[in-house]
XYZ file of C-alpha atoms in Angstrom:
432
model
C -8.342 11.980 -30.665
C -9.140 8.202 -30.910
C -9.495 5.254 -29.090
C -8.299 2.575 -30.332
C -10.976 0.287 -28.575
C -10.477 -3.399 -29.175
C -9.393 -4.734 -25.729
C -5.947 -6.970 -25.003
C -8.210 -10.521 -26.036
C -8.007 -8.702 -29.921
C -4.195 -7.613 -30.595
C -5.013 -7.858 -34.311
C -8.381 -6.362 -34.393
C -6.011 -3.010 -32.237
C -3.557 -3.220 -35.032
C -5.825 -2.823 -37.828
C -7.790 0.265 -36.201
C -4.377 2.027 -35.291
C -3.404 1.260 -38.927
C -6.149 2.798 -40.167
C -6.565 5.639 -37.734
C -2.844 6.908 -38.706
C -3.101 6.585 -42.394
C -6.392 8.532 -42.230
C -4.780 11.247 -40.986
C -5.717 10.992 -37.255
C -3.015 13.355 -35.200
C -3.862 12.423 -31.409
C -4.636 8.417 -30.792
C -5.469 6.566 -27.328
C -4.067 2.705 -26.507
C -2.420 2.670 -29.949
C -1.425 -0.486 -30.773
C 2.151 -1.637 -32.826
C 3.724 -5.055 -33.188
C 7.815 -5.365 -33.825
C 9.627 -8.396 -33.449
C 7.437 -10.363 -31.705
C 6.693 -6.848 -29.105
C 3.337 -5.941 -28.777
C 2.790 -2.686 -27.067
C -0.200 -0.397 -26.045
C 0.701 3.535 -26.150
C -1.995 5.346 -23.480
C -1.413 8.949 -25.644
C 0.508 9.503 -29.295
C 0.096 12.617 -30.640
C 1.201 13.645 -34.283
C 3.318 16.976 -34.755
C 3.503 19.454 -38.181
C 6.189 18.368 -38.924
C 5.116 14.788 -38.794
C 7.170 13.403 -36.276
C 5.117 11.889 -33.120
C 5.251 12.727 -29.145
C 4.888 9.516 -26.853
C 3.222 10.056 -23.608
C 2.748 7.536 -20.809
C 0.451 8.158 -18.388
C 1.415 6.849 -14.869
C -1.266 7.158 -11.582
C 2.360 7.543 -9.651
C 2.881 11.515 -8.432
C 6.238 11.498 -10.361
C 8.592 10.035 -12.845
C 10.269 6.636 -11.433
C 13.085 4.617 -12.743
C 11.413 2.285 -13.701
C 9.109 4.328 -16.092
C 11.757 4.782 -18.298
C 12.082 1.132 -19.199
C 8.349 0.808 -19.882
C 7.984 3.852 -22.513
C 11.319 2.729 -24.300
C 10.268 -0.543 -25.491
C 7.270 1.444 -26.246
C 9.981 4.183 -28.621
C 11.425 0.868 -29.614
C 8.313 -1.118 -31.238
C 7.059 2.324 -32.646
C 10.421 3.343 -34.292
C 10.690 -0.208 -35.778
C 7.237 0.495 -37.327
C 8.867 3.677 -39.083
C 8.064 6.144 -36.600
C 9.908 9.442 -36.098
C 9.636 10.921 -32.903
C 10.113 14.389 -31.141
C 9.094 14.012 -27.174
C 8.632 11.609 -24.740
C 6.967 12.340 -22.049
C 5.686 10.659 -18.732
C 2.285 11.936 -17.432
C 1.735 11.519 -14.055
C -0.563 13.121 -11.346
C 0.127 16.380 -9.642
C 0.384 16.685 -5.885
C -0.189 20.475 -5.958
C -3.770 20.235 -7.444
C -6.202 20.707 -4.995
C -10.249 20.057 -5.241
C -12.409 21.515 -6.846
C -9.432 23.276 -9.077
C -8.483 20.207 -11.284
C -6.979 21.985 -14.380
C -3.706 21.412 -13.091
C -4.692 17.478 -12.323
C -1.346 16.136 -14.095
C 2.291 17.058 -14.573
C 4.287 15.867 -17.573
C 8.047 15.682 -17.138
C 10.106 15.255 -20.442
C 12.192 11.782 -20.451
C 13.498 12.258 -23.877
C 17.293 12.123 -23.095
C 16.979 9.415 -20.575
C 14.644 6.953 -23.148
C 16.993 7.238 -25.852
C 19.748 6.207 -23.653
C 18.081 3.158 -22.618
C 17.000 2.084 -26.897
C 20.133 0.463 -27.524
C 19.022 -1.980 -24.262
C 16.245 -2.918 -25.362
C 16.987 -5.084 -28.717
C 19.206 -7.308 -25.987
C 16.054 -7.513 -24.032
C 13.549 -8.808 -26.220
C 16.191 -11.337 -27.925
C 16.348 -12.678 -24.118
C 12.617 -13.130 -23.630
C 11.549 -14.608 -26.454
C 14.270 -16.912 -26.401
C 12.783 -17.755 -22.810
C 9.430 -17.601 -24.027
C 10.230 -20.104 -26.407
C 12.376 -22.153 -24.181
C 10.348 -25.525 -22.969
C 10.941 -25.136 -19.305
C 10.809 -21.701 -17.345
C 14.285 -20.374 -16.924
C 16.098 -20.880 -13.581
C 16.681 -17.952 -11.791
C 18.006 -17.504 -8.502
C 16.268 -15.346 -5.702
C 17.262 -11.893 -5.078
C 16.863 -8.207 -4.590
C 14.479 -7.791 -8.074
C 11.949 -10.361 -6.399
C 10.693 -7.254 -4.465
C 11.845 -4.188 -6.202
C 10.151 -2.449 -7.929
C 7.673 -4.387 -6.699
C 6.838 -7.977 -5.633
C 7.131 -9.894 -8.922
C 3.807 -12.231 -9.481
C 5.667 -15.201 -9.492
C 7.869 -14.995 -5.793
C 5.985 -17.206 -3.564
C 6.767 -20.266 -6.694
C 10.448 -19.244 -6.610
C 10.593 -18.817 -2.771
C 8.720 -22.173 -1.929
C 11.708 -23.494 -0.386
C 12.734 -20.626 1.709
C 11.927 -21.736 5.120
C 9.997 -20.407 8.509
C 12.563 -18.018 10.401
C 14.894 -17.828 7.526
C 17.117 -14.539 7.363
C 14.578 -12.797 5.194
C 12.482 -12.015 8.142
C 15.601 -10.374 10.024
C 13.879 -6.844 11.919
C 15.410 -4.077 10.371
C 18.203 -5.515 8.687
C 19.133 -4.373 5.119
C 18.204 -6.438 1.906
C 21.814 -7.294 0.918
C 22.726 -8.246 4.825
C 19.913 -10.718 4.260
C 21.222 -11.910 0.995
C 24.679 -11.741 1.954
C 23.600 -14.592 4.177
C 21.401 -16.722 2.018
C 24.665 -16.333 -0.395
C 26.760 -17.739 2.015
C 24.546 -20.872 2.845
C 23.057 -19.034 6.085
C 18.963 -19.730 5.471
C 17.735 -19.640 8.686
C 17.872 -17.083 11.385
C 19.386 -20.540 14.144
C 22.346 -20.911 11.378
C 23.708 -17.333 12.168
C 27.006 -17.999 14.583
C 25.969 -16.686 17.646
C 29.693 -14.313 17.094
C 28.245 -13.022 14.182
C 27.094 -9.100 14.112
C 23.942 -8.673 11.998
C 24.166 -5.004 11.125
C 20.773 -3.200 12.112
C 19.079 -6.392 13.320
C 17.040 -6.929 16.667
C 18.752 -8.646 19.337
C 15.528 -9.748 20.598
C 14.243 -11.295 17.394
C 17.520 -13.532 17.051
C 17.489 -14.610 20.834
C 13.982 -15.648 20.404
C 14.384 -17.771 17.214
C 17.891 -19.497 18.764
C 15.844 -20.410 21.924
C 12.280 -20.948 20.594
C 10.879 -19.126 23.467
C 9.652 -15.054 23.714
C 11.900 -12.262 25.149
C 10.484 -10.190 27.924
C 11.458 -7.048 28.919
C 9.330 -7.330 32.554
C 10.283 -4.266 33.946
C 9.756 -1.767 30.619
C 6.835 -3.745 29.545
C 5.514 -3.212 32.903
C 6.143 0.657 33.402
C 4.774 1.250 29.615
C 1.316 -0.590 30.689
C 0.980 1.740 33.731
C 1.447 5.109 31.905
C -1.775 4.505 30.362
C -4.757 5.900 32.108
C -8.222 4.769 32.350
C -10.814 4.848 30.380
C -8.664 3.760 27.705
C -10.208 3.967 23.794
C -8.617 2.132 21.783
C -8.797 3.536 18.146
C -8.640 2.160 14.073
C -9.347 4.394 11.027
C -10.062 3.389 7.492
C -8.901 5.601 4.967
C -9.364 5.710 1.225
C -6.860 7.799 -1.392
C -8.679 8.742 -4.381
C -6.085 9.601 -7.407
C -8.722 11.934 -8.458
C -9.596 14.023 -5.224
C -13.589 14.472 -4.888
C -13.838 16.979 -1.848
C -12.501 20.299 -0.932
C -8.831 21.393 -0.755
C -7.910 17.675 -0.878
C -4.679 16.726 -3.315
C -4.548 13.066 -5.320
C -3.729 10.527 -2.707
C -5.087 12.375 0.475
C -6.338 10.176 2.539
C -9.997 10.576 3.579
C -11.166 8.939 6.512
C -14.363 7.030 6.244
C -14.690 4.836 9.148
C -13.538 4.262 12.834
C -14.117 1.915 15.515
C -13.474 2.468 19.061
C -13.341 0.163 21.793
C -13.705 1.513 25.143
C -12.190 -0.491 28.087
C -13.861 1.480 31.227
C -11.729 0.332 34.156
C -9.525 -2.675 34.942
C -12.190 -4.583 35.644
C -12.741 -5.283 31.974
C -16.043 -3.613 31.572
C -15.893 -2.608 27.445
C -18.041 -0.637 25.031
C -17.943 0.189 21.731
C -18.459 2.850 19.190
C -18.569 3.032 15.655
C -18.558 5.496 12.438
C -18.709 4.795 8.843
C -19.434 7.546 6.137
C -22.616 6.847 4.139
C -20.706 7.034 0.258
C -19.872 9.942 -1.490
C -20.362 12.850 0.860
C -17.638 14.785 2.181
C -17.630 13.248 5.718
C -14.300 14.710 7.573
C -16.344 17.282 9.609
C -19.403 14.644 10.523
C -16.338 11.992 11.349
C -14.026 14.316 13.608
C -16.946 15.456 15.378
C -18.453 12.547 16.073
C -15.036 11.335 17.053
C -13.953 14.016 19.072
C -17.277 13.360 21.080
C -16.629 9.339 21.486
C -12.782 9.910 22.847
C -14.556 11.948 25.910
C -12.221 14.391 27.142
C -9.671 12.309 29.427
C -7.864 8.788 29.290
C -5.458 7.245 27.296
C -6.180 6.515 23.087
C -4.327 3.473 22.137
C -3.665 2.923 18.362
C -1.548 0.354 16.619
C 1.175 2.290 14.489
C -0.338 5.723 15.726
C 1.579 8.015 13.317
C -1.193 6.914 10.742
C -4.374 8.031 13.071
C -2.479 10.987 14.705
C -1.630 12.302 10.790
C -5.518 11.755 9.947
C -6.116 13.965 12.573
C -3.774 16.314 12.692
C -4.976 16.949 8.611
C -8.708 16.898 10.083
C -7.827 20.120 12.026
C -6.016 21.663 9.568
C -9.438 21.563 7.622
C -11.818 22.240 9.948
C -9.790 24.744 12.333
C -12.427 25.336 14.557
C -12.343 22.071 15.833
C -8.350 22.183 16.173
C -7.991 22.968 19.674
C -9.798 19.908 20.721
C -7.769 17.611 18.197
C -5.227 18.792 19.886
C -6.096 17.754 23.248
C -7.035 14.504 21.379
C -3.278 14.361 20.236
C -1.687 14.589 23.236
C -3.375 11.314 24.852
C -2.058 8.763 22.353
C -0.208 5.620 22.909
C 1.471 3.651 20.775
C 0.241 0.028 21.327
C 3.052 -1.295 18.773
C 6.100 -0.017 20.811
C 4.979 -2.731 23.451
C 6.369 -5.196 20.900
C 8.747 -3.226 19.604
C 10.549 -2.077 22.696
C 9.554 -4.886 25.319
C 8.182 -8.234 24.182
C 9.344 -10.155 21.068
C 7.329 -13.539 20.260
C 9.474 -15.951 18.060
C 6.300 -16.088 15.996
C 6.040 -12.201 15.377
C 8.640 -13.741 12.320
C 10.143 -10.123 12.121
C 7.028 -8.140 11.746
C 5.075 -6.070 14.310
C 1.871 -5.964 12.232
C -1.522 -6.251 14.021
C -1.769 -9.093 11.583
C 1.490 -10.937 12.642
C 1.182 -10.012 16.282
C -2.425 -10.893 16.505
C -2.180 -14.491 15.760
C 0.950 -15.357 18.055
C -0.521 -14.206 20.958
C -4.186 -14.465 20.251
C -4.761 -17.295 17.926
C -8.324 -17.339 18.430
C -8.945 -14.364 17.135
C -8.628 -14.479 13.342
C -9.356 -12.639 10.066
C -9.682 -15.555 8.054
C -13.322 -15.787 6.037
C -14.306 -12.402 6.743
C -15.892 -10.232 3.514
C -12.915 -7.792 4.574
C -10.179 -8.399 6.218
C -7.356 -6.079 5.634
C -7.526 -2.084 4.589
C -6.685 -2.889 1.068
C -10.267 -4.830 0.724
C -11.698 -2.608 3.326
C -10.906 0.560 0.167
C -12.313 -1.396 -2.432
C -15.485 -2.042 -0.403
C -15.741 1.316 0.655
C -15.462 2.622 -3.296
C -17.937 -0.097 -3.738
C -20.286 1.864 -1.918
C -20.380 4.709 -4.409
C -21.789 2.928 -7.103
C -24.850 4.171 -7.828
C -26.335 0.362 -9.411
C -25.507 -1.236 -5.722
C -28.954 -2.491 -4.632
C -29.993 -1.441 -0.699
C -29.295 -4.856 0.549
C -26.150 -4.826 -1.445
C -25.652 -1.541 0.769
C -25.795 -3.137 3.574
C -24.073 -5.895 3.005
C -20.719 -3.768 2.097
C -21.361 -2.186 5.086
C -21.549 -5.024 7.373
C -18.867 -6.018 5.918
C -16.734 -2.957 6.971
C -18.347 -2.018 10.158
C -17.053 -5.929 11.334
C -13.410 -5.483 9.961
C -13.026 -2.346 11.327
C -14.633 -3.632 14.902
C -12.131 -6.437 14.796
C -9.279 -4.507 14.568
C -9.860 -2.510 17.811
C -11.183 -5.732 19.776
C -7.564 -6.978 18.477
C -5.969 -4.642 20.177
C -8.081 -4.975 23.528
C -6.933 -8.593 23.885
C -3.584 -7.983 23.148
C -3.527 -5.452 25.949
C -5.151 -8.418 28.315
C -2.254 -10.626 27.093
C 0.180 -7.975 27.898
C -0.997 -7.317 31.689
C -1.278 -10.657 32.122
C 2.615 -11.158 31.074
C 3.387 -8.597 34.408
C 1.422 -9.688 37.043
């Protein structure tokens, strides 16, 4: 096929060349671009039948069809049919969760959205009459919060439309569901104080809502306490970095498998506070699992208790780690079965107005330990702490470029276990 090259800053320069392209003859064309009424759209793959009707197909880097798909590729059948297109198929091409590396024939799936498209064309006139109306309108249109601000995803503009939405409002209500919370806000209830004390919040945390009313933390001394002495000493407390490539580089991996690159360890010796620490990050594009869990496996020593933050997401790492390499699976195992969740402390036993519904490292971290702080660090969260780590396979990235991105990493990852050491401190200190 062809490309139709000329990039978004040159919609007429991409109409011309798909003009051309398709009267020439050209039967399979790549970011074709049409213009109806006022619509300019981008098609990733059009491909021309015998019979001279067309087949649309959007390609998604989603593992199946969403809901939401179907909107995007019918304004797409929309602008095309208005340009005197016929069509036969569309499809949605997305990735496929049952290829495995190094096999990637099978790398995408295409499900047939045909039916469901043409449902949704008589929509879509109604749609484009309303937006370039507001387009055209002098001020942006005013339009109350709600459910769509998030779903399907967080819309660019929320934190302009939710500037007035105060601290502790009843969007951070623990738990609850997203039309309890706007049930609320809908009845003039805006912050988490205004809720009548009689009032049941379905699947909200008592805690949260005592601790907001009263401005002050809720302890639970006893729970907190007995939680504290199940662990067992040396403790190591434990942070992985994962990446998810969409297309899967190493052996027997699927798109989206996460492959950890990188761990930090802290190890608190005794009670006394003595602490060392020990560190892993994969060089680039090697296949690292086996040079990881080893090394790993040899850091956690073979006794006391492994404190993560969330721990589902390191225990899954693992647990896929010895699925791989099964000679090492007896000894995950053991690993396994010394893990503590440092997160149910907060959960279960100690809520800190300031947590503002969230038991993130990165909301509980600065409540309790507001010295300790992410802020102006080259990485600070694992989205950045991904692209820094793809960053490192570029072949152009100069050595001290290198090691840069890897200081970078090695510090953010560091941090995050160091977090969790002083949170434990803050904890004992809470019970004794």
């Amino acid at each position: 096929g062809i490309l139709i090259d000329a990039d978004y800053r040159e919609p007429e320069r991409a109409l011309a060349q798909t003009k051309t392209a398709i009267e020439s003859g050209t039967a399979v064309l790549f970011e074709a671009a049409f213009l109806y009424q006022k619509t300019l759209v981008r098609v990733d793959i059009l491909v021309k039948n015998a019979d001279g009707s067309w087949d649309l197909i959007e390609v998604k880097s989603s593992t199946q069809l969403k809901e939401e798909h179907l909107s995007d590729v019918a304004i797409q059948r929309y602008v095309l049919e208005g340009n005197g297109l016929r069509f036969n198929k569309t499809w949605v091409m997305h990735l496929n969760r049952a290829c495995k590396y190094p096999k990637l024939e099978n790398l995408f799936s295409k499900t047939d959205c045909t039916a469901a498209v043409e449902k949704r064309l008589s929509l879509v006139s109604d749609t484009v009459d309303k937006l370039t109306t507001a387009l055209a309108a002098p001020h942006p249109p005013s339009v109350p919060i709600g459910p769509y601000c998030d779903s399907p995803r967080a819309c660019a503009f929320k934190s302009t439309c939710w500037a007035g939405i105060p601290e502790h409002s009843v969007f951070e209500l623990h738990g609850a569901w997203a039309s309890t919370k706007f049930k609320l806000y809908s009845n003039g209830i805006v912050r988490i104080s205004e809720i009548p004390v009689s009032q049941k919040v379905p699947r909200s945390k008592a805690e949260q809502l005592q601790a907001v009313r009263t401005g002050k933390p809720v302890l639970d001394a006893t729970g907190l306490a007995a939680f504290l002495a199940s662990m067992q000493y040396p403790i190591y407390f434990l942070d992985f970095e994962t990446i998810g490539f969409a297309i899967p580089r190493h052996g027997g991996m699927a798109p989206y498998d996460q492959l950890p690159f990188q761990y930090s360890c802290h190890v608190l010796e005794s009670p006394d506070g003595s602490l060392r620490h020990c560190e892993y990050l994969a060089e680039g594009n090697e296949d690292c699992r086996e040079d990881l869990a080893k090394r790993l496996i040899s850091d956690l020593g073979s006794m006391g208790t492994i404190v993560a933050f969330n721990q589902g997401f390191e225990k899954a790492r693992l647990a896929e780690m010895a699925e791989f390499l099964p000679e090492l699976s007896v000894a995950v195992e053991k690993v396994l079965g010394r893990f503590v969740d440092l997160k149910d402390a907060f959960t279960k036993y100690y809520y800190h107005p300031d947590f503002h519904g969230s038991f993130s490292l990165k909301e509980v971290l600065p409540a309790l330990v507001p010295q300790m702080s992410y802020s102006g660090m080259s990485v600070s969260d694992g989205v950045s702490a991904q692209a820094a780590f793809a960053k490192l396979q570029e072949p152009s990235l100069s050595a001290s470029q290198r090691e840069e991105v890897r200081k970078g990493l090695l510090e953010y990852c560091k941090q995050d276990t160091l977090a969790m050491v002083e949170l434990l401190r803050v904890l004992q200190d809470l019970v004794t």
